[in-house]
Amino acid sequence: QIRHAPTTGRSGRRSESSSSATAPATPLDTRPERIHQGGDETMNPELERKLRSLRLSGMVIALPARNHEAIHNQLAHIEFLELLVEDELARRKDRLLARRLKQSAIPQIKSLEEFDWSFNPKVPKGLLLDMGTGRFVREHTGLLMMGPPGTGKTHIAVALTVNAIHAGYSALYRTAFDLAQDMAEAEATGTRKELIARLCKVELLVLE
């Protein structure tokens, strides 16, 4: 209600005028509930502690950026949560990949894309690219590569190992010398059964 200051008429009496205005009704918003704008985008220490106790470190890392994205783009709560879950899954996948690459004991990362196929035209490119999908591991098919030194056998073997790990398989890469040394050490320490079990447990065993 809006009131005007009192005025004095000819009769000397004070008169008062008033007027009122009613705000138009706000239409009902049927859209999904949205993330509230504003607020501190830094991590709440208590929330961080709870997420880490649930082993959700991927969410801890992604939350500040995702919160800013949700505010800026007016994301629905369910969309915001979905992004955080995707971030957590991606981080777990990356950590699993890194752990399997380390456990495989490959000398270095190699890929079939980096291989110079023109260097040795006799190398069966089509067959090796097919094996690079990891299908041969699933089908329990072996691969024997023979040839003189310097023809790319090690590169191909390492690349196939890396591809198999990316496909979700566990792998172990050993040279013949390394395997002989492993056997000798296991025999001396009485852990031969454990070594054999480890060799049989991996889904792809690569011997050079």
XYZ file of C-alpha atoms in Angstrom:
208
model
C 0.000 0.000 0.000
C 1.304 3.431 -0.972
C 0.288 6.451 1.199
C 0.618 10.121 0.219
C 1.477 12.794 2.752
C -1.628 14.501 4.301
C -2.784 17.755 2.664
C -4.939 20.656 3.948
C -8.089 21.645 2.002
C -9.891 25.017 1.776
C -11.873 24.247 4.897
C -8.686 23.803 6.815
C -9.418 20.168 7.417
C -6.708 17.713 6.770
C -7.429 15.220 4.074
C -5.607 12.029 3.268
C -5.535 10.183 -0.004
C -4.298 6.657 -0.520
C -3.889 4.240 -3.321
C -2.884 0.608 -3.422
C -1.290 -1.613 -6.057
C -1.372 -5.376 -6.255
C 1.608 -7.265 -7.794
C 0.629 -9.604 -10.599
C 0.522 -13.259 -9.631
C 3.663 -15.189 -10.442
C 2.942 -18.169 -12.693
C 3.775 -21.589 -11.264
C 7.227 -22.798 -12.329
C 6.885 -26.434 -13.373
C 10.534 -26.825 -14.386
C 12.832 -29.210 -12.418
C 14.295 -27.778 -9.251
C 17.450 -25.828 -10.019
C 20.715 -25.341 -8.236
C 20.579 -22.122 -6.198
C 22.742 -19.322 -7.477
C 25.396 -17.680 -5.393
C 27.094 -19.087 -2.360
C 30.641 -20.143 -1.592
C 32.126 -22.371 -4.273
C 34.976 -23.575 -2.057
C 34.874 -27.067 -0.593
C 33.095 -27.472 2.721
C 35.651 -29.231 4.998
C 33.003 -31.413 6.624
C 31.574 -32.429 3.250
C 35.062 -33.225 2.000
C 35.708 -35.423 5.035
C 32.461 -37.336 4.471
C 33.155 -37.848 0.775
C 36.664 -39.110 1.493
C 35.333 -41.461 4.170
C 33.107 -42.933 1.443
C 36.172 -43.189 -0.837
C 34.695 -40.656 -3.278
C 37.915 -38.751 -3.952
C 36.864 -38.191 -7.557
C 33.895 -36.184 -6.358
C 36.094 -34.234 -3.951
C 38.354 -33.144 -6.807
C 35.533 -32.381 -9.247
C 33.037 -30.720 -6.899
C 34.296 -27.076 -6.986
C 34.380 -26.963 -10.798
C 31.091 -28.863 -11.136
C 29.422 -26.577 -8.609
C 30.511 -23.538 -10.604
C 29.240 -25.206 -13.795
C 25.891 -26.011 -12.179
C 25.418 -22.422 -10.991
C 26.474 -20.906 -14.312
C 24.332 -23.240 -16.448
C 21.398 -23.537 -14.027
C 21.610 -27.329 -13.940
C 18.942 -29.377 -12.234
C 20.058 -31.190 -9.084
C 19.851 -34.578 -10.768
C 22.049 -33.353 -13.642
C 24.580 -31.997 -11.165
C 24.674 -35.334 -9.337
C 25.032 -37.277 -12.581
C 28.098 -35.237 -13.545
C 29.704 -35.898 -10.162
C 29.056 -39.643 -10.476
C 30.599 -39.643 -13.954
C 33.655 -37.843 -12.580
C 34.016 -40.413 -9.813
C 33.732 -43.329 -12.242
C 36.250 -41.744 -14.622
C 38.763 -41.240 -11.803
C 38.350 -44.839 -10.626
C 38.855 -46.086 -14.174
C 42.017 -43.999 -14.547
C 43.393 -45.255 -11.234
C 42.650 -48.873 -12.153
C 44.361 -48.387 -15.514
C 47.424 -46.832 -13.887
C 47.611 -49.653 -11.331
C 47.331 -52.365 -13.982
C 49.947 -50.700 -16.163
C 52.329 -50.629 -13.202
C 51.598 -54.238 -12.251
C 52.165 -55.388 -15.829
C 55.862 -54.408 -15.575
C 55.985 -53.227 -19.174
C 59.265 -51.384 -19.925
C 57.467 -48.380 -21.442
C 54.189 -47.325 -23.034
C 53.898 -48.209 -26.720
C 50.983 -48.109 -29.153
C 50.178 -49.656 -32.509
C 49.477 -46.161 -33.837
C 53.129 -45.280 -33.303
C 54.426 -48.368 -35.121
C 56.094 -47.782 -38.476
C 54.297 -50.293 -40.671
C 56.279 -49.250 -43.735
C 59.540 -50.294 -42.055
C 58.664 -53.972 -42.502
C 55.875 -54.574 -45.046
C 55.815 -58.279 -44.132
C 54.317 -57.527 -40.742
C 50.606 -58.579 -40.857
C 49.078 -55.209 -40.039
C 45.449 -56.306 -40.306
C 45.948 -59.280 -38.004
C 47.797 -57.256 -35.386
C 45.245 -54.437 -35.425
C 42.539 -57.032 -34.865
C 44.487 -58.511 -31.962
C 44.891 -54.995 -30.628
C 41.184 -55.012 -29.780
C 41.918 -57.578 -27.065
C 39.594 -60.150 -28.611
C 42.322 -62.797 -28.605
C 42.567 -62.505 -24.806
C 38.844 -63.071 -24.398
C 39.015 -66.071 -26.737
C 42.126 -67.459 -24.978
C 44.127 -67.396 -28.201
C 47.933 -67.293 -28.105
C 50.327 -65.340 -30.301
C 53.885 -66.328 -31.246
C 56.069 -63.731 -32.958
C 59.383 -64.766 -34.492
C 62.019 -62.794 -36.386
C 65.486 -61.257 -36.209
C 66.256 -58.389 -33.807
C 65.140 -54.909 -34.810
C 61.966 -55.917 -36.634
C 59.513 -54.440 -34.113
C 58.572 -57.496 -32.066
C 59.049 -55.755 -28.717
C 57.094 -52.685 -29.812
C 54.187 -54.816 -30.986
C 54.232 -57.012 -27.872
C 54.193 -53.998 -25.554
C 51.491 -52.259 -27.603
C 49.258 -55.343 -27.497
C 49.787 -55.546 -23.743
C 48.792 -51.890 -23.294
C 45.719 -52.356 -25.487
C 44.640 -55.406 -23.491
C 44.948 -53.435 -20.250
C 42.873 -50.607 -21.740
C 40.279 -53.239 -22.667
C 40.019 -54.198 -18.993
C 42.338 -57.221 -18.795
C 45.171 -57.826 -16.349
C 48.573 -58.498 -17.889
C 52.158 -59.335 -17.004
C 55.126 -58.634 -19.253
C 58.389 -60.514 -18.627
C 61.514 -61.189 -20.633
C 62.867 -64.746 -20.665
C 65.752 -63.543 -18.498
C 63.374 -61.946 -15.987
C 61.257 -65.103 -15.815
C 64.303 -67.305 -15.239
C 65.427 -64.967 -12.464
C 61.948 -64.981 -10.928
C 61.958 -68.777 -10.919
C 65.399 -68.950 -9.296
C 64.446 -66.459 -6.576
C 61.146 -68.250 -5.913
C 62.961 -71.572 -5.632
C 65.473 -70.088 -3.175
C 62.820 -68.428 -1.028
C 60.293 -71.254 -1.135
C 57.682 -69.149 -2.956
C 57.529 -71.138 -6.187
C 53.826 -71.925 -5.720
C 53.021 -68.271 -5.234
C 54.926 -67.326 -8.389
C 53.147 -69.974 -10.451
C 49.809 -68.810 -9.064
C 50.620 -65.222 -10.030
C 51.582 -66.264 -13.561
C 48.380 -68.258 -13.942
C 46.171 -65.539 -12.476
C 46.842 -62.824 -15.059
C 44.655 -62.844 -18.139
C 47.510 -62.031 -20.506
C 51.065 -63.286 -19.980
C 53.629 -61.853 -22.384
C 57.097 -63.466 -22.612
C 59.834 -61.904 -24.686
